[in-house]
Short mmCIF file of C-alpha atoms in Angstrom, two decimals:
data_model
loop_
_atom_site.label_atom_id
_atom_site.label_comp_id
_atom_site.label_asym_id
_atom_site.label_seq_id
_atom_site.Cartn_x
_atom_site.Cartn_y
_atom_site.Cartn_z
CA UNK A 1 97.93 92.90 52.42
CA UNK A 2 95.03 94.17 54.86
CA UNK A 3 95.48 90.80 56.64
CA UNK A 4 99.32 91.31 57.43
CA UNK A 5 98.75 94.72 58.24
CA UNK A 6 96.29 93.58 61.03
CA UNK A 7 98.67 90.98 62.19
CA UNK A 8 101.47 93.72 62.55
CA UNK A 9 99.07 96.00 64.17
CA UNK A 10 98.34 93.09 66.74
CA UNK A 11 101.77 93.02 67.18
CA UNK A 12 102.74 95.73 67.63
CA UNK A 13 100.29 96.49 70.39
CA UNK A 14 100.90 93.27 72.26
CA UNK A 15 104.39 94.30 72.23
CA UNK A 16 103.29 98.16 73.24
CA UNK A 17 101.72 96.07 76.34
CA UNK A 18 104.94 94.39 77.11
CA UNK A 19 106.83 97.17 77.66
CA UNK A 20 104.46 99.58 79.19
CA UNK A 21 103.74 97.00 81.55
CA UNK A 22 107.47 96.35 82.30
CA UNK A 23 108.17 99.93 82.89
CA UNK A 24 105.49 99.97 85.43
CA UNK A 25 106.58 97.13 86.69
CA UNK A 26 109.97 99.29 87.35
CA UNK A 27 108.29 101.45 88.73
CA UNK A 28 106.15 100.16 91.67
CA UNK A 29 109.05 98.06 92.56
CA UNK A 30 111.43 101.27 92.77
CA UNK A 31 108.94 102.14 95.45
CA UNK A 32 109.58 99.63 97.71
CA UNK A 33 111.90 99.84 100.92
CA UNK A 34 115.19 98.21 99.81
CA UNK A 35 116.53 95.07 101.98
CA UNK A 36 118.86 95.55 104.67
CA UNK A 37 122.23 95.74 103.18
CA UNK A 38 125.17 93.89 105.63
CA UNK A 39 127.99 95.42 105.05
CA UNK A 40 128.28 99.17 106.11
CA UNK A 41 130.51 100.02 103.48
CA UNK A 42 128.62 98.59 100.77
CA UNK A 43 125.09 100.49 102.20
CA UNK A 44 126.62 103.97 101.80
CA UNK A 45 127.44 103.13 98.06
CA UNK A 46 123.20 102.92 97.91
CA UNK A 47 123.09 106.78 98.71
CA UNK A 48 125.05 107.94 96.20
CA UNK A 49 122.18 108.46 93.30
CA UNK A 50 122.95 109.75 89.83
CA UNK A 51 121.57 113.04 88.86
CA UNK A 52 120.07 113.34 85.17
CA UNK A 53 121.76 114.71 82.73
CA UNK A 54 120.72 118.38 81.71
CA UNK A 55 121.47 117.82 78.11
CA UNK A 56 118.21 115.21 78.28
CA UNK A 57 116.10 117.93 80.66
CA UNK A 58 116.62 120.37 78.04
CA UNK A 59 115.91 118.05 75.29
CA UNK A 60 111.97 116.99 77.02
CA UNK A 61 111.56 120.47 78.24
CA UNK A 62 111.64 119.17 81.81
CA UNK A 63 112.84 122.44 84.12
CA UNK A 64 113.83 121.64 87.76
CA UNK A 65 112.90 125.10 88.87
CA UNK A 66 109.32 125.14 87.81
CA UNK A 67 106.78 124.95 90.43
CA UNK A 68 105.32 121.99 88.74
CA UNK A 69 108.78 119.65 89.17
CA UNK A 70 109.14 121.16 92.91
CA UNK A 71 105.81 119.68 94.12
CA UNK A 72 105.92 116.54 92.14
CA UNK A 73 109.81 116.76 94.21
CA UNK A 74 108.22 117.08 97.39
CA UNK A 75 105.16 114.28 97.00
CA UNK A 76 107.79 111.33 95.74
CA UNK A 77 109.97 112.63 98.87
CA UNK A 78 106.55 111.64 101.13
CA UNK A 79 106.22 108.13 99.28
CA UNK A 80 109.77 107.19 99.85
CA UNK A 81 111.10 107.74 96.61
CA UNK A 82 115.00 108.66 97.09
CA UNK A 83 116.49 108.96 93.63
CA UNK A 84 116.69 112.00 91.79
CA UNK A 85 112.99 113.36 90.87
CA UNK A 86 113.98 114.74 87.35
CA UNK A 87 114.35 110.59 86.31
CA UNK A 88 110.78 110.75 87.60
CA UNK A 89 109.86 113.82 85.21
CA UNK A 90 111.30 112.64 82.25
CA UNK A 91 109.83 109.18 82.55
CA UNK A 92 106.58 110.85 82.73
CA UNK A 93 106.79 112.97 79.77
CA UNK A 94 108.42 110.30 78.29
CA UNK A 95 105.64 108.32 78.58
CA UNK A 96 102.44 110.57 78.32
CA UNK A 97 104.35 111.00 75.05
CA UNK A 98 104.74 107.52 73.80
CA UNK A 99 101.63 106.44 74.54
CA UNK A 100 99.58 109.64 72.90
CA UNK A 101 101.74 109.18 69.60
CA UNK A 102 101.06 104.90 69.91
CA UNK A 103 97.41 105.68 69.91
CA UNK A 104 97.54 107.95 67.18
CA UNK A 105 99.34 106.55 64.97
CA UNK A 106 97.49 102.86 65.71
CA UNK A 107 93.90 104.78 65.35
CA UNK A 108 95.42 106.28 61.77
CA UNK A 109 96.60 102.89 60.87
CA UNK A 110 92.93 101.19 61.41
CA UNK A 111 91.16 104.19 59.99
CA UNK A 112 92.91 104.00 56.71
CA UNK A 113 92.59 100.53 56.17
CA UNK A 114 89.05 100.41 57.88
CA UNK A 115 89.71 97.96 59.88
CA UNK A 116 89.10 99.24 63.85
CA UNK A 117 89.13 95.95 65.54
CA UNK A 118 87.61 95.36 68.80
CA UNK A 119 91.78 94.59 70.14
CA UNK A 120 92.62 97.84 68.77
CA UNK A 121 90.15 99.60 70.40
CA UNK A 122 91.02 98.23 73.75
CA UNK A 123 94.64 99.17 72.83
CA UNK A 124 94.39 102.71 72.21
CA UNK A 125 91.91 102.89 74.61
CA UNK A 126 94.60 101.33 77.34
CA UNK A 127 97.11 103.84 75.88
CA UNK A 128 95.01 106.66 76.38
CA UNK A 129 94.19 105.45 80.12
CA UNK A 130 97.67 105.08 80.87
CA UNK A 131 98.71 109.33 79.43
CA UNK A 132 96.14 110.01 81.26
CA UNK A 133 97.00 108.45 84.69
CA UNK A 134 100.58 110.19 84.02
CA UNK A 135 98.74 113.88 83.47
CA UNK A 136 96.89 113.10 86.99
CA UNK A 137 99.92 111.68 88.32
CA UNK A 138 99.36 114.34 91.16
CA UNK A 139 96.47 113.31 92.11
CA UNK A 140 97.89 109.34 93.03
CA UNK A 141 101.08 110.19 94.59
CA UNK A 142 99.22 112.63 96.96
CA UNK A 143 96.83 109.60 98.07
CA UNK A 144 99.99 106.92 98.24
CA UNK A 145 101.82 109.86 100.03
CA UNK A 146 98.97 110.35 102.61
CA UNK A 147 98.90 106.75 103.02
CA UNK A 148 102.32 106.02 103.67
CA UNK A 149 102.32 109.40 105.93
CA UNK A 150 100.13 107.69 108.14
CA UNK A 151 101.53 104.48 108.38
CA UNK A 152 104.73 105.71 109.37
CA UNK A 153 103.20 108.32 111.92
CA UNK A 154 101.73 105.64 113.43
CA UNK A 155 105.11 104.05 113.77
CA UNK A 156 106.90 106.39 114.68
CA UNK A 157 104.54 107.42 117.34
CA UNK A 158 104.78 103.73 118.47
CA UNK A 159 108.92 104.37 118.80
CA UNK A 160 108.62 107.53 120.88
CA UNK A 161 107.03 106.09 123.19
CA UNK A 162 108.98 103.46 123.51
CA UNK A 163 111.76 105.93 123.86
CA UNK A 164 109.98 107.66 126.44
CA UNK A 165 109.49 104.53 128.65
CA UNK A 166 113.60 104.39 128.26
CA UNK A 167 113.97 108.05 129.33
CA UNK A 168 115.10 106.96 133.48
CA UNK A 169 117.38 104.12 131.33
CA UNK A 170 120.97 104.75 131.27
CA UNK A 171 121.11 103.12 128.22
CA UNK A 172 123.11 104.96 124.95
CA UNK A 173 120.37 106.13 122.51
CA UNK A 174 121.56 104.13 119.91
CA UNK A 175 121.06 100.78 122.84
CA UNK A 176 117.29 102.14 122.93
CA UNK A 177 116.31 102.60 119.30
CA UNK A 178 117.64 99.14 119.08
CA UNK A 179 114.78 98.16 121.12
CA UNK A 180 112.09 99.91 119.49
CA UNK A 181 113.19 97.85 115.93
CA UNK A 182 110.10 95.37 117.09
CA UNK A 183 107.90 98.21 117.53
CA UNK A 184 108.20 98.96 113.62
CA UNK A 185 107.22 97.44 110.52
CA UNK A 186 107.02 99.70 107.25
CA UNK A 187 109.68 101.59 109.41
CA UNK A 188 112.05 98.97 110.06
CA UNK A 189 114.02 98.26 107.22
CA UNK A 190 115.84 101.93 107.40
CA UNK A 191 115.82 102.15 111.02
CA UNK A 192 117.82 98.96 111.03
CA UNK A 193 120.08 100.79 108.44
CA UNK A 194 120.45 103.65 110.65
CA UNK A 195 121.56 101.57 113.37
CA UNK A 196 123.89 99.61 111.24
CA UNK A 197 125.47 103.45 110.00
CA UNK A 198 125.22 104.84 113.30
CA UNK A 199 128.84 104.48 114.77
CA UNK A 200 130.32 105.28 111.04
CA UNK A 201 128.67 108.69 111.21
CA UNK A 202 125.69 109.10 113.23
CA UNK A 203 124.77 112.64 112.03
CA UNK A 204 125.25 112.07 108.36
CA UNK A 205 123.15 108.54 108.79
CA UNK A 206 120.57 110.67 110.85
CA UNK A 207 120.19 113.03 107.34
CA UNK A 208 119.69 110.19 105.35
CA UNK A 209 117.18 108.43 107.33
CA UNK A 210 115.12 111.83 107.54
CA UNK A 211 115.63 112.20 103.70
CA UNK A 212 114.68 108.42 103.06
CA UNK A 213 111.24 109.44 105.59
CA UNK A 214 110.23 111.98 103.23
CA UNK A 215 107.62 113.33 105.89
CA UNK A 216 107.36 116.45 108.88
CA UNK A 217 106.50 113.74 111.12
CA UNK A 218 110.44 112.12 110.28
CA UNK A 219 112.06 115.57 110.48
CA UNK A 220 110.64 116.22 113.68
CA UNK A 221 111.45 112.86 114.94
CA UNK A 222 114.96 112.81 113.37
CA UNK A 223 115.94 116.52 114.92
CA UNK A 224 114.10 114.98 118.27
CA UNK A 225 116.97 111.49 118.35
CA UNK A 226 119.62 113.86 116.93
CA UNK A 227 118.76 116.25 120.08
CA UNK A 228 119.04 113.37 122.24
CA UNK A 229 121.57 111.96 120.76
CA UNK A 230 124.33 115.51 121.38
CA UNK A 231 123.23 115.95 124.80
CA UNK A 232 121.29 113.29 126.61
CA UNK A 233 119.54 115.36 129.13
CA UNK A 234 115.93 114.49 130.51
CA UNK A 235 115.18 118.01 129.24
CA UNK A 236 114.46 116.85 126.00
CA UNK A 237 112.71 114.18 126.52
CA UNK A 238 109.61 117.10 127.44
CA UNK A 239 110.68 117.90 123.78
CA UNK A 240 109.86 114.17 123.11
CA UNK A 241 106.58 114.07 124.84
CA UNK A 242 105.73 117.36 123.16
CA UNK A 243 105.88 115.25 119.90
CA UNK A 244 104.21 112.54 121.45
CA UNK A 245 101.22 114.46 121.79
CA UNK A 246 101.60 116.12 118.24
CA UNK A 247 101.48 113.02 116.50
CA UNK A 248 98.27 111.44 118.95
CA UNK A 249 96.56 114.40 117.92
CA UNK A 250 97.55 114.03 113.81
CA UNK A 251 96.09 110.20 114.31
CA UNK A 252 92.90 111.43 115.83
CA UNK A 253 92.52 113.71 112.87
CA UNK A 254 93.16 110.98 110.46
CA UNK A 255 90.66 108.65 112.75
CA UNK A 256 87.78 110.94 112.54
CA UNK A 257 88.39 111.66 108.79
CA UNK A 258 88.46 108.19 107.94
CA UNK A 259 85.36 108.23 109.98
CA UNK A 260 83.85 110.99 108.06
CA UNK A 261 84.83 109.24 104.59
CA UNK A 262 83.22 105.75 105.81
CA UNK A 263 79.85 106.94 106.79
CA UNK A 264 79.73 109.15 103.58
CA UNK A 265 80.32 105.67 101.37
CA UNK A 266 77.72 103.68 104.06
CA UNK A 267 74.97 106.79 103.32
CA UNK A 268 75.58 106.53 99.39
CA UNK A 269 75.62 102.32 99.78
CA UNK A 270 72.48 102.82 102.06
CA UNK A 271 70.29 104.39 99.21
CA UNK A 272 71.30 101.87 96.59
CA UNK A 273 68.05 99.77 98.06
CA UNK A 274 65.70 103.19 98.42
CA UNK A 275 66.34 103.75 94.49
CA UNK A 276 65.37 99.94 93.58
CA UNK A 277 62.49 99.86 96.05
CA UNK A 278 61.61 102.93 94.11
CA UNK A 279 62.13 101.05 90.67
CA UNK A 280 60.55 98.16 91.71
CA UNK A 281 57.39 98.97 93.48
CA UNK A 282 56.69 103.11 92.82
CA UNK A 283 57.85 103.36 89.39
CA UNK A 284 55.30 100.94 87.96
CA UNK A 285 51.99 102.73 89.63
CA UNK A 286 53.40 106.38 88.78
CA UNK A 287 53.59 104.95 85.30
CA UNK A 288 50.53 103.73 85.24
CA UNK A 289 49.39 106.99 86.98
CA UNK A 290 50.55 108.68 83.99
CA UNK A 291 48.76 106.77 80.94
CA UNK A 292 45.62 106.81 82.99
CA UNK A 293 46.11 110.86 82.70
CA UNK A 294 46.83 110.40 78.72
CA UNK A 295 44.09 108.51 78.48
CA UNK A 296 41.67 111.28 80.20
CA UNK A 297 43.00 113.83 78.12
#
């Protein structure tokens, strides 16, 4: 009896494993840029996101108008994540959840039947990790946020002045964001789909690119094209070169702070060898220092 008990506690946590992993799995890839759909038609279906249900907000106590929801709202926004943020929610407290009430009930198994294997240890303990993570979750999607903020403020900083070389050109503005697509990378994929939507509906593709951007630095650059775009006047390209300079001086920031951060790391590394030297060759004669005093007294 105690044996198949064990082997359906082994089980059941290799399973548990399976599908936390898979859901994980989910969603990491859900974070990634989506390929370049052809058709034009077919892309705008993409957009068109399914809210959740209230009846299963009200059922996880998930409220869309708590301050909680609207920040965890506006961090996904910065990593990229379009869909609606209350799926995001109620996975979360879905999961913190599942994974508190796994543990428990896995710990109250083994403790009954004394039988707290190392495997079940690591299980719960993974379990536990993994609530935890989703109570912090704050804490990670600020850092992939700031990341990804970077990254594409380097981009886009990349395509304004690219644009700003064009200015003299009497090239169409959608003819010179074509030729900043090489300038891009992490950018490209929905700058090619703006492109692609731009002579279906330019401002409603405009709006979805600055909503798929998630970041000031896209809002500003959007309402800078869509400026450009209505009038076409060398006027606003000063507006352009205003942001130009904005976004050099955000980089520098983000230069001299990851600056800052390396040469904090490089002092901690640094006394890693003070502390053995210390070990190693001082330790030994204080030690000696004090028995010689024991032995006086």
């Amino acid at each position: 009896m105690h044996q198949w008990t064990a082997s359906f506690i082994s089980f059941a946590a290799t399973i548990g494993q399976f599908v936390f992993g898979a859901i994980a799995l989910r969603a990491l890839l859900q974070l990634l840029p989506r390929r370049h759909i052809r058709w034009k038609h077919l892309s705008l279906l993409s957009w068109r996101t399914k809210e959740t249900p209230e009846s299963l907000l009200r059922l996880f106590r998930v409220s869309r108008k708590s301050a909680a929801f609207a920040e965890r709202e506006l961090l996904l926004g910065g990593c990229g994540y379009t869909l609606d943020a209350a799926w995001y929610a109620l996975a979360r407290k879905i999961g913190i959840s599942a994974s508190v009430v796994a543990a428990t009930i896995m710990l109250l198994i083994a403790g009954s039947l004394h039988m707290l294997t190392a495997s079940t240890s690591y299980t719960v303990g993974g379990l536990l990790i993994a609530a935890l993570l989703l109570m912090v979750d704050k804490t990670w999607l600020a850092s992939m946020r700031k990341v990804r903020v970077l990254r594409m403020t380097k981009e886009i900083y990349a395509v304004s002045n690219q644009l700003l070389y064009l200015s003299d050109s009497t090239l169409h503005i959608h003819a010179k964001l074509l030729r900043c697509v090489p300038f891009t990378r992490a950018l490209r994929p929905e700058l090619e789909r703006l492109l692609a939507e731009w002579y279906h509906d330019a401002g409603e593709a405009l709006q979805r690119f600055k909503r798929k951007l998630g970041t000031d630095e896209g809002l500003s650059f959007v309402e800078t094209i869509d400026a450009l775009r209505q009038h076409e006047s060398i006027q606003y390209y000063d507006i352009l070169r205003a942001r130009i300079e904005d976004y050099k001086e955000k980089l520098e920031l983000a230069k001299e702070s990851k600056k800052e951060s390396t040469s904090y790391v490089l002092f901690i590394v640094a006394g890693i060898p003070i502390l053995y030297t210390f070990q190693v060759f001082i330790y030994p004669w204080v030690r000696e220092g004090q028995k010689l005093f024991q032995s006086l007294s």
